Amino acid sequence: MAERGGSSFSNSSLSGSSSRIDSVQVEGLVVLKIIKHCQDERSAGEVVQGVLLGLIQNNKLEITNCFPFPSSRAGDDDDEDDVNYQMEMMRRLRAVNVDHLHVGWYQSTYLGSFINRNLLDSQFSYQSSIEESVVLIYDPLKTSQGMLSLKVFRLSDKMMSMYKDEEFSAEKLAKSGLSFEAMFEEIPLVIRNSSLINSLLCEVEVLSPHTQTDNFLSLSTGYGSFEFIFSFWFTLIFYSYLEKNVRLLMATVDELCQDANKFNNHLRNVARQQQQKEAYIQRRQGENVQRNSRGDPPLPEEDLSKIFKPLQSPSRLDYLLLSQQVNTYSKQVNQFATHSFGKLFLAQALQDNEK
């Protein structure tokens, strides 16, 4: 599914604000809307996207509303219709006195597989039109494992400058000091509920039956023996989640190796051309020495750039994206494995002490 978006309009009320965003506050209702949108489109197996609405106050972005992009039909890729749909939705929200200022967009992902050129193009377009724009990434699969996965990102100033110049050569990257870790800025996210919702949650907690919570180290519920808990939990949760991350990590590392091989081939071709150029210069100098000894005039100077045309340096944008994606997978594996193994080893030690 192609990325939607690329905002063609700006928020006049935000234009005078500083583009520096220190934190993002999301209403709980917005989170529920995004989750519901992903569940409704789950059968299609596609990435879902939508618009974020809100306002900015003192370098804090408040996301108070959202609406999804319409489902695209086969062969339908009309950006103008998407923009018209967004404008019409915002006009209707404004008519009913609902927050309607455009502050970014959201997208679902699969185990953090969102770092690609499509997202980069869309976010660059949004930030070029509205400096405060952010992209909210929601991972429904990771959330189904019991870990609510909501992250907010922006392109860094260096990345915006590089992307505007559309030059990602190795020399340009070295000069700018841009690394894959500095491509995106992750903004701290806070989920806020209204006072009425907090009161309702407190009331629900009081009315709900109290459960026994003495077994803080329990790896599962409803099973007795440690051996069965270990095998069931490890097989269905740990192995499945970790296996998917490792498989995605392996595939991305393969792509990164292919990109590295292409760049290494370019470096070998540059070195080979440089050797040919130096040999040509030495041969010309030798001929001039011989001509000078015979009293003949030296050979006319030639433009070596026409004989040895500079080889175009390949773009290193894919390298940056793949490196950042590998870094994301590695962090997910490390975070999940650290917590899981720590709990398993602790439970194993307790089990051994009881024997």
mmCIF file of C-alpha atoms in Angstrom:
data_model
loop_
_atom_site.group_PDB
_atom_site.id
_atom_site.type_symbol
_atom_site.label_atom_id
_atom_site.label_comp_id
_atom_site.label_asym_id
_atom_site.label_seq_id
_atom_site.Cartn_x
_atom_site.Cartn_y
_atom_site.Cartn_z
ATOM 1 C CA MET A 1 0.000 0.000 0.000
ATOM 2 C CA ALA A 2 1.437 3.350 -1.019
ATOM 3 C CA GLU A 3 1.861 6.016 1.576
ATOM 4 C CA ARG A 4 -0.898 8.553 1.742
ATOM 5 C CA GLY A 5 -0.506 12.127 2.614
ATOM 6 C CA GLY A 6 1.912 14.791 1.689
ATOM 7 C CA SER A 7 0.040 17.717 3.104
ATOM 8 C CA SER A 8 -0.576 20.515 0.623
ATOM 9 C CA PHE A 9 -1.938 22.943 3.181
ATOM 10 C CA SER A 10 -0.660 24.538 6.377
ATOM 11 C CA ASN A 11 -2.080 25.670 9.674
ATOM 12 C CA SER A 12 -2.006 29.420 10.013
ATOM 13 C CA SER A 13 -2.334 29.196 13.784
ATOM 14 C CA LEU A 14 0.816 27.097 13.965
ATOM 15 C CA SER A 15 2.961 29.107 11.606
ATOM 16 C CA GLY A 16 4.097 31.530 14.286
ATOM 17 C CA SER A 17 5.084 28.783 16.738
ATOM 18 C CA SER A 18 8.472 27.253 17.183
ATOM 19 C CA SER A 19 8.850 23.996 15.260
ATOM 20 C CA ARG A 20 10.618 22.431 18.243
ATOM 21 C CA ILE A 21 8.374 19.742 19.759
ATOM 22 C CA ASP A 22 9.437 18.528 23.199
ATOM 23 C CA SER A 23 6.481 16.234 23.946
ATOM 24 C CA VAL A 24 3.280 14.911 22.432
ATOM 25 C CA GLN A 25 0.031 14.454 24.346
ATOM 26 C CA VAL A 26 -2.563 12.145 22.828
ATOM 27 C CA GLU A 27 -6.148 11.866 23.988
ATOM 28 C CA GLY A 28 -7.229 8.379 24.979
ATOM 29 C CA LEU A 29 -10.134 8.607 22.518
ATOM 30 C CA VAL A 30 -7.657 9.161 19.667
ATOM 31 C CA VAL A 31 -5.758 6.023 20.654
ATOM 32 C CA LEU A 32 -8.999 4.008 20.663
ATOM 33 C CA LYS A 33 -9.927 5.374 17.213
ATOM 34 C CA ILE A 34 -6.558 4.336 15.794
ATOM 35 C CA ILE A 35 -6.825 0.863 17.339
ATOM 36 C CA LYS A 36 -10.365 0.443 16.008
ATOM 37 C CA HIS A 37 -9.264 1.552 12.535
ATOM 38 C CA CYS A 38 -6.506 -1.083 12.542
ATOM 39 C CA GLN A 39 -8.899 -3.787 13.736
ATOM 40 C CA ASP A 40 -11.474 -2.900 11.081
ATOM 41 C CA GLU A 41 -8.862 -3.164 8.302
ATOM 42 C CA ARG A 42 -7.076 -6.166 9.779
ATOM 43 C CA SER A 43 -8.634 -8.607 7.307
ATOM 44 C CA ALA A 44 -7.155 -6.697 4.375
ATOM 45 C CA GLY A 45 -3.627 -7.159 5.745
ATOM 46 C CA GLU A 46 -2.629 -3.679 4.665
ATOM 47 C CA VAL A 47 -1.087 -0.685 6.371
ATOM 48 C CA VAL A 48 -3.733 1.739 7.638
ATOM 49 C CA GLN A 49 -3.202 5.473 7.759
ATOM 50 C CA GLY A 50 -5.036 8.567 8.858
ATOM 51 C CA VAL A 51 -4.818 12.234 9.813
ATOM 52 C CA LEU A 52 -3.966 13.640 13.251
ATOM 53 C CA LEU A 53 -5.663 16.833 14.410
ATOM 54 C CA GLY A 54 -4.893 19.061 17.372
ATOM 55 C CA LEU A 55 -2.875 22.099 18.407
ATOM 56 C CA ILE A 56 0.470 23.123 19.856
ATOM 57 C CA GLN A 57 1.057 24.939 23.124
ATOM 58 C CA ASN A 58 4.477 25.824 24.513
ATOM 59 C CA ASN A 59 6.345 23.249 22.408
ATOM 60 C CA LYS A 60 3.880 20.542 23.441
ATOM 61 C CA LEU A 61 1.802 19.036 20.665
ATOM 62 C CA GLU A 62 -1.700 18.012 21.739
ATOM 63 C CA ILE A 63 -3.418 15.463 19.495
ATOM 64 C CA THR A 64 -7.122 15.672 20.224
ATOM 65 C CA ASN A 65 -8.770 14.067 17.205
ATOM 66 C CA CYS A 66 -8.110 11.946 14.137
ATOM 67 C CA PHE A 67 -9.846 10.411 11.149
ATOM 68 C CA PRO A 68 -8.785 7.616 8.786
ATOM 69 C CA PHE A 69 -7.939 7.828 5.130
ATOM 70 C CA PRO A 70 -10.551 6.167 2.914
ATOM 71 C CA SER A 71 -9.732 2.670 1.728
ATOM 72 C CA SER A 72 -8.147 2.857 -1.715
ATOM 73 C CA ARG A 73 -9.558 0.775 -4.516
ATOM 74 C CA ALA A 74 -7.434 -1.251 -6.905
ATOM 75 C CA GLY A 75 -5.648 1.056 -9.320
ATOM 76 C CA ASP A 76 -6.844 4.163 -7.457
ATOM 77 C CA ASP A 77 -3.901 6.436 -6.675
ATOM 78 C CA ASP A 78 -5.246 9.938 -6.971
ATOM 79 C CA ASP A 79 -3.459 12.219 -4.515
ATOM 80 C CA GLU A 80 -5.749 15.114 -5.379
ATOM 81 C CA ASP A 81 -8.799 13.151 -4.209
ATOM 82 C CA ASP A 82 -7.013 12.359 -0.931
ATOM 83 C CA VAL A 83 -6.252 16.036 -0.316
ATOM 84 C CA ASN A 84 -9.829 17.029 -1.147
ATOM 85 C CA TYR A 85 -11.116 14.380 1.245
ATOM 86 C CA GLN A 86 -8.900 15.707 4.052
ATOM 87 C CA MET A 87 -9.964 19.307 3.430
ATOM 88 C CA GLU A 88 -13.642 18.363 3.372
ATOM 89 C CA MET A 89 -13.329 16.383 6.608
ATOM 90 C CA MET A 90 -11.581 19.280 8.338
ATOM 91 C CA ARG A 91 -14.256 21.726 7.169
ATOM 92 C CA ARG A 92 -16.996 19.488 8.537
ATOM 93 C CA LEU A 93 -15.197 19.099 11.874
ATOM 94 C CA ARG A 94 -14.774 22.844 12.090
ATOM 95 C CA ALA A 95 -18.488 23.302 11.447
ATOM 96 C CA VAL A 96 -19.325 21.234 14.544
ATOM 97 C CA ASN A 97 -16.684 23.014 16.656
ATOM 98 C CA VAL A 98 -14.226 20.106 16.808
ATOM 99 C CA ASP A 99 -10.446 20.549 16.659
ATOM 100 C CA HIS A 100 -9.573 20.597 12.984
ATOM 101 C CA LEU A 101 -5.950 21.802 12.744
ATOM 102 C CA HIS A 102 -3.681 19.408 10.877
ATOM 103 C CA VAL A 103 -0.697 18.301 13.016
ATOM 104 C CA GLY A 104 0.451 15.096 11.315
ATOM 105 C CA TRP A 105 -0.607 11.577 10.421
ATOM 106 C CA TYR A 106 -0.610 8.063 11.813
ATOM 107 C CA GLN A 107 0.252 4.675 10.367
ATOM 108 C CA SER A 108 0.138 1.072 11.476
ATOM 109 C CA THR A 109 3.155 -1.195 11.188
ATOM 110 C CA TYR A 110 4.196 -4.829 11.593
ATOM 111 C CA LEU A 111 6.780 -5.394 14.340
ATOM 112 C CA GLY A 112 8.429 -2.034 13.692
ATOM 113 C CA SER A 113 8.762 -2.460 9.914
ATOM 114 C CA PHE A 114 7.961 1.148 9.090
ATOM 115 C CA ILE A 115 11.317 2.698 8.180
ATOM 116 C CA ASN A 116 11.245 2.990 4.396
ATOM 117 C CA ARG A 117 11.247 5.552 1.608
ATOM 118 C CA ASN A 118 7.479 5.869 1.526
ATOM 119 C CA LEU A 119 7.347 7.004 5.141
ATOM 120 C CA LEU A 120 10.324 9.296 4.540
ATOM 121 C CA ASP A 121 8.635 10.915 1.526
ATOM 122 C CA SER A 122 5.358 11.431 3.361
ATOM 123 C CA GLN A 123 6.888 12.829 6.534
ATOM 124 C CA PHE A 124 9.159 15.169 4.571
ATOM 125 C CA SER A 125 6.124 16.464 2.681
ATOM 126 C CA TYR A 126 4.214 17.007 5.928
ATOM 127 C CA GLN A 127 7.079 18.763 7.710
ATOM 128 C CA SER A 128 7.766 20.934 4.666
ATOM 129 C CA SER A 129 4.161 22.172 4.744
ATOM 130 C CA ILE A 130 3.609 22.116 8.523
ATOM 131 C CA GLU A 131 6.832 22.275 10.542
ATOM 132 C CA GLU A 132 5.243 20.788 13.679
ATOM 133 C CA SER A 133 3.959 17.676 11.917
ATOM 134 C CA VAL A 134 4.637 14.288 13.472
ATOM 135 C CA VAL A 135 3.961 10.701 12.486
ATOM 136 C CA LEU A 136 2.433 8.349 15.067
ATOM 137 C CA ILE A 137 3.320 4.678 14.576
ATOM 138 C CA TYR A 138 1.037 2.018 16.020
ATOM 139 C CA ASP A 139 2.004 -1.670 16.044
ATOM 140 C CA PRO A 140 -1.126 -3.842 16.512
ATOM 141 C CA LEU A 141 0.820 -7.123 16.582
ATOM 142 C CA LYS A 142 3.137 -5.983 19.349
ATOM 143 C CA THR A 143 0.148 -4.560 21.208
ATOM 144 C CA SER A 144 -1.582 -7.949 21.007
ATOM 145 C CA GLN A 145 1.384 -9.379 22.957
ATOM 146 C CA GLY A 146 0.466 -7.148 25.896
ATOM 147 C CA MET A 147 2.743 -4.182 25.084
ATOM 148 C CA LEU A 148 0.965 -1.058 23.856
ATOM 149 C CA SER A 149 3.176 0.123 21.004
ATOM 150 C CA LEU A 150 2.687 3.814 20.187
ATOM 151 C CA LYS A 151 5.640 5.927 19.059
ATOM 152 C CA VAL A 152 5.893 9.444 17.647
ATOM 153 C CA PHE A 153 8.638 10.488 15.226
ATOM 154 C CA ARG A 154 9.843 13.536 13.338
ATOM 155 C CA LEU A 155 12.598 13.967 10.783
ATOM 156 C CA SER A 156 15.676 15.641 12.240
ATOM 157 C CA ASP A 157 16.881 19.000 10.946
ATOM 158 C CA LYS A 158 19.909 17.371 9.300
ATOM 159 C CA MET A 159 17.703 14.846 7.538
ATOM 160 C CA MET A 160 15.332 17.559 6.331
ATOM 161 C CA SER A 161 18.259 19.511 4.904
ATOM 162 C CA MET A 162 19.770 16.457 3.223
ATOM 163 C CA TYR A 163 16.452 15.315 1.798
ATOM 164 C CA LYS A 164 15.754 18.778 0.433
ATOM 165 C CA ASP A 165 19.067 18.711 -1.468
ATOM 166 C CA GLU A 166 18.292 15.160 -2.681
ATOM 167 C CA GLU A 167 21.953 14.186 -2.423
ATOM 168 C CA PHE A 168 22.950 11.221 -0.260
ATOM 169 C CA SER A 169 26.460 10.527 -1.489
ATOM 170 C CA ALA A 170 29.064 9.151 0.904
ATOM 171 C CA GLU A 171 31.014 12.441 0.751
ATOM 172 C CA LYS A 172 27.906 14.484 1.581
ATOM 173 C CA LEU A 173 27.002 12.221 4.502
ATOM 174 C CA ALA A 174 30.518 12.397 5.903
ATOM 175 C CA LYS A 175 30.520 16.186 5.602
ATOM 176 C CA SER A 176 27.116 16.616 7.272
ATOM 177 C CA GLY A 177 27.808 14.048 10.001
ATOM 178 C CA LEU A 178 24.388 12.432 9.495
ATOM 179 C CA SER A 179 24.138 8.872 10.792
ATOM 180 C CA PHE A 180 21.249 6.422 10.672
ATOM 181 C CA GLU A 181 20.563 7.073 14.364
ATOM 182 C CA ALA A 182 20.074 10.805 13.667
ATOM 183 C CA MET A 183 17.536 10.437 10.860
ATOM 184 C CA PHE A 184 14.468 10.480 13.099
ATOM 185 C CA GLU A 185 13.699 12.135 16.402
ATOM 186 C CA GLU A 186 11.479 10.138 18.745
ATOM 187 C CA ILE A 187 9.236 12.475 20.736
ATOM 188 C CA PRO A 188 8.084 11.487 24.256
ATOM 189 C CA LEU A 189 4.434 10.436 24.181
ATOM 190 C CA VAL A 190 1.856 10.856 26.948
ATOM 191 C CA ILE A 191 -1.687 9.455 26.788
ATOM 192 C CA ARG A 192 -4.205 11.693 28.531
ATOM 193 C CA ASN A 193 -7.734 10.860 29.646
ATOM 194 C CA SER A 194 -10.335 13.378 30.655
ATOM 195 C CA SER A 195 -11.417 13.729 34.280
ATOM 196 C CA LEU A 196 -14.699 11.941 33.513
ATOM 197 C CA ILE A 197 -12.832 8.961 32.062
ATOM 198 C CA ASN A 198 -10.510 8.822 35.071
ATOM 199 C CA SER A 199 -13.522 8.884 37.384
ATOM 200 C CA LEU A 200 -15.155 6.081 35.415
ATOM 201 C CA LEU A 201 -11.980 3.972 35.599
ATOM 202 C CA CYS A 202 -11.784 4.479 39.346
ATOM 203 C CA GLU A 203 -15.417 3.442 39.702
ATOM 204 C CA VAL A 204 -14.898 0.376 37.525
ATOM 205 C CA GLU A 205 -11.888 -0.604 39.616
ATOM 206 C CA VAL A 206 -13.927 -0.345 42.821
ATOM 207 C CA LEU A 207 -16.844 -2.325 41.425
ATOM 208 C CA SER A 208 -14.725 -5.010 39.772
ATOM 209 C CA PRO A 209 -14.009 -8.136 41.823
ATOM 210 C CA HIS A 210 -10.581 -8.213 43.432
ATOM 211 C CA THR A 211 -8.254 -10.908 42.163
ATOM 212 C CA GLN A 212 -5.453 -12.609 44.017
ATOM 213 C CA THR A 213 -2.198 -10.831 43.147
ATOM 214 C CA ASP A 214 0.275 -12.505 45.490
ATOM 215 C CA ASN A 215 2.105 -14.451 42.769
ATOM 216 C CA PHE A 216 3.982 -11.548 41.195
ATOM 217 C CA LEU A 217 6.463 -13.844 39.470
ATOM 218 C CA SER A 218 3.869 -16.037 37.810
ATOM 219 C CA LEU A 219 4.674 -16.505 34.132
ATOM 220 C CA SER A 220 1.129 -17.468 33.263
ATOM 221 C CA THR A 221 -2.319 -17.901 34.785
ATOM 222 C CA GLY A 222 -4.568 -20.911 35.124
ATOM 223 C CA TYR A 223 -1.786 -23.533 35.130
ATOM 224 C CA GLY A 224 -0.242 -25.331 38.038
ATOM 225 C CA SER A 225 3.152 -26.866 37.388
ATOM 226 C CA PHE A 226 6.188 -24.793 36.554
ATOM 227 C CA GLU A 227 7.215 -27.170 33.746
ATOM 228 C CA PHE A 228 3.912 -26.715 31.935
ATOM 229 C CA ILE A 229 3.952 -22.968 32.470
ATOM 230 C CA PHE A 230 7.471 -22.759 31.082
ATOM 231 C CA SER A 231 6.803 -24.819 27.971
ATOM 232 C CA PHE A 232 3.452 -23.251 27.175
ATOM 233 C CA TRP A 233 4.513 -19.651 27.728
ATOM 234 C CA PHE A 234 7.901 -19.993 26.052
ATOM 235 C CA THR A 235 6.519 -21.780 22.996
ATOM 236 C CA LEU A 236 3.465 -19.660 22.271
ATOM 237 C CA ILE A 237 4.694 -16.209 23.239
ATOM 238 C CA PHE A 238 8.440 -16.005 23.521
ATOM 239 C CA TYR A 239 9.326 -18.182 20.545
ATOM 240 C CA SER A 240 6.663 -16.754 18.235
ATOM 241 C CA TYR A 241 7.432 -13.103 18.908
ATOM 242 C CA LEU A 242 11.190 -13.557 18.951
ATOM 243 C CA GLU A 243 11.184 -15.715 15.831
ATOM 244 C CA LYS A 244 9.292 -13.112 13.831
ATOM 245 C CA ASN A 245 11.677 -10.380 14.903
ATOM 246 C CA VAL A 246 14.739 -12.462 14.093
ATOM 247 C CA ARG A 247 13.377 -13.430 10.673
ATOM 248 C CA LEU A 248 12.703 -9.788 9.838
ATOM 249 C CA LEU A 249 16.134 -8.867 11.155
ATOM 250 C CA MET A 250 17.802 -11.505 8.968
ATOM 251 C CA ALA A 251 15.956 -10.326 5.862
ATOM 252 C CA THR A 252 16.913 -6.707 6.507
ATOM 253 C CA VAL A 253 20.554 -7.625 7.161
ATOM 254 C CA ASP A 254 20.605 -9.444 3.793
ATOM 255 C CA GLU A 255 19.333 -6.306 2.083
ATOM 256 C CA LEU A 256 21.923 -4.232 3.931
ATOM 257 C CA CYS A 257 24.680 -6.601 2.774
ATOM 258 C CA GLN A 258 23.502 -6.303 -0.826
ATOM 259 C CA ASP A 259 23.572 -2.514 -0.578
ATOM 260 C CA ALA A 260 27.058 -2.664 0.959
ATOM 261 C CA ASN A 261 28.242 -4.899 -1.902
ATOM 262 C CA LYS A 262 26.970 -2.376 -4.460
ATOM 263 C CA PHE A 263 28.864 0.419 -2.719
ATOM 264 C CA ASN A 264 32.024 -1.702 -2.464
ATOM 265 C CA ASN A 265 31.811 -2.393 -6.208
ATOM 266 C CA HIS A 266 31.582 1.356 -6.780
ATOM 267 C CA LEU A 267 34.686 1.935 -4.636
ATOM 268 C CA ARG A 268 36.596 -0.743 -6.590
ATOM 269 C CA ASN A 269 35.582 0.864 -9.882
ATOM 270 C CA VAL A 270 36.725 4.270 -8.605
ATOM 271 C CA ALA A 271 40.074 2.817 -7.505
ATOM 272 C CA ARG A 272 40.501 1.051 -10.862
ATOM 273 C CA GLN A 273 39.734 4.260 -12.752
ATOM 274 C CA GLN A 274 42.186 6.180 -10.565
ATOM 275 C CA GLN A 275 44.916 3.658 -11.380
ATOM 276 C CA GLN A 276 44.170 3.978 -15.083
ATOM 277 C CA LYS A 277 44.269 7.748 -14.764
ATOM 278 C CA GLU A 278 47.634 7.716 -12.990
ATOM 279 C CA ALA A 279 49.060 5.271 -15.563
ATOM 280 C CA TYR A 280 47.829 7.523 -18.374
ATOM 281 C CA ILE A 281 49.445 10.599 -16.775
ATOM 282 C CA GLN A 282 52.758 8.771 -16.289
ATOM 283 C CA ARG A 283 52.698 7.560 -19.890
ATOM 284 C CA ARG A 284 52.096 11.112 -21.128
ATOM 285 C CA GLN A 285 54.904 12.442 -18.976
ATOM 286 C CA GLY A 286 57.274 9.766 -20.360
ATOM 287 C CA GLU A 287 56.323 10.698 -23.921
ATOM 288 C CA ASN A 288 56.930 14.388 -23.187
ATOM 289 C CA VAL A 289 60.382 13.571 -21.777
ATOM 290 C CA GLN A 290 61.258 11.696 -24.977
ATOM 291 C CA ARG A 291 59.893 14.477 -27.164
ATOM 292 C CA ASN A 292 61.844 17.031 -25.153
ATOM 293 C CA SER A 293 65.073 15.037 -25.645
ATOM 294 C CA ARG A 294 64.449 15.047 -29.409
ATOM 295 C CA GLY A 295 63.681 18.751 -29.365
ATOM 296 C CA ASP A 296 60.010 18.270 -30.259
ATOM 297 C CA PRO A 297 57.278 20.325 -28.552
ATOM 298 C CA PRO A 298 55.411 18.585 -25.697
ATOM 299 C CA LEU A 299 52.056 17.011 -26.268
ATOM 300 C CA PRO A 300 49.083 19.344 -25.784
ATOM 301 C CA GLU A 301 47.360 19.165 -22.423
ATOM 302 C CA GLU A 302 44.126 17.201 -22.355
ATOM 303 C CA ASP A 303 41.039 17.461 -20.216
ATOM 304 C CA LEU A 304 41.253 14.256 -18.211
ATOM 305 C CA SER A 305 37.637 14.660 -17.028
ATOM 306 C CA LYS A 306 36.507 13.938 -20.608
ATOM 307 C CA ILE A 307 38.725 10.869 -20.930
ATOM 308 C CA PHE A 308 38.021 9.530 -17.460
ATOM 309 C CA LYS A 309 34.486 10.591 -16.663
ATOM 310 C CA PRO A 310 33.804 10.696 -12.894
ATOM 311 C CA LEU A 311 31.766 7.755 -11.718
ATOM 312 C CA GLN A 312 28.503 8.784 -10.112
ATOM 313 C CA SER A 313 28.430 7.915 -6.432
ATOM 314 C CA PRO A 314 25.425 5.727 -5.507
ATOM 315 C CA SER A 315 22.868 7.108 -3.090
ATOM 316 C CA ARG A 316 23.403 6.045 0.518
ATOM 317 C CA LEU A 317 19.790 6.671 1.483
ATOM 318 C CA ASP A 318 18.924 2.975 1.365
ATOM 319 C CA TYR A 319 21.919 2.281 3.593
ATOM 320 C CA LEU A 320 20.627 4.763 6.177
ATOM 321 C CA LEU A 321 17.102 3.358 6.103
ATOM 322 C CA LEU A 322 18.207 -0.280 6.297
ATOM 323 C CA SER A 323 20.679 0.472 9.087
ATOM 324 C CA GLN A 324 17.990 2.223 11.114
ATOM 325 C CA GLN A 325 15.597 -0.673 10.498
ATOM 326 C CA VAL A 326 18.211 -3.187 11.673
ATOM 327 C CA ASN A 327 18.779 -1.030 14.738
ATOM 328 C CA THR A 328 15.033 -1.033 15.460
ATOM 329 C CA TYR A 329 14.751 -4.823 15.192
ATOM 330 C CA SER A 330 17.841 -5.288 17.368
ATOM 331 C CA LYS A 331 16.422 -3.057 20.089
ATOM 332 C CA GLN A 332 13.117 -4.956 20.032
ATOM 333 C CA VAL A 333 14.862 -8.317 20.320
ATOM 334 C CA ASN A 334 17.144 -7.046 23.080
ATOM 335 C CA GLN A 335 14.289 -5.484 25.046
ATOM 336 C CA PHE A 336 12.018 -8.507 24.820
ATOM 337 C CA ALA A 337 14.747 -11.084 25.415
ATOM 338 C CA THR A 338 16.223 -9.198 28.371
ATOM 339 C CA HIS A 339 12.911 -9.032 30.219
ATOM 340 C CA SER A 340 11.866 -12.563 29.305
ATOM 341 C CA PHE A 341 15.147 -14.300 30.103
ATOM 342 C CA GLY A 342 15.481 -12.396 33.348
ATOM 343 C CA LYS A 343 12.052 -13.560 34.448
ATOM 344 C CA LEU A 344 12.710 -17.143 33.341
ATOM 345 C CA PHE A 345 16.083 -17.402 35.097
ATOM 346 C CA LEU A 346 14.618 -15.926 38.275
ATOM 347 C CA ALA A 347 11.692 -18.347 38.190
ATOM 348 C CA GLN A 348 14.080 -21.257 37.507
ATOM 349 C CA ALA A 349 16.220 -20.282 40.507
ATOM 350 C CA LEU A 350 13.159 -20.137 42.765
ATOM 351 C CA GLN A 351 12.040 -23.519 41.492
ATOM 352 C CA ASP A 352 15.448 -25.043 42.219
ATOM 353 C CA ASN A 353 15.445 -23.606 45.761
ATOM 354 C CA GLU A 354 12.076 -25.199 46.491
ATOM 355 C CA LYS A 355 13.340 -28.678 45.633
#
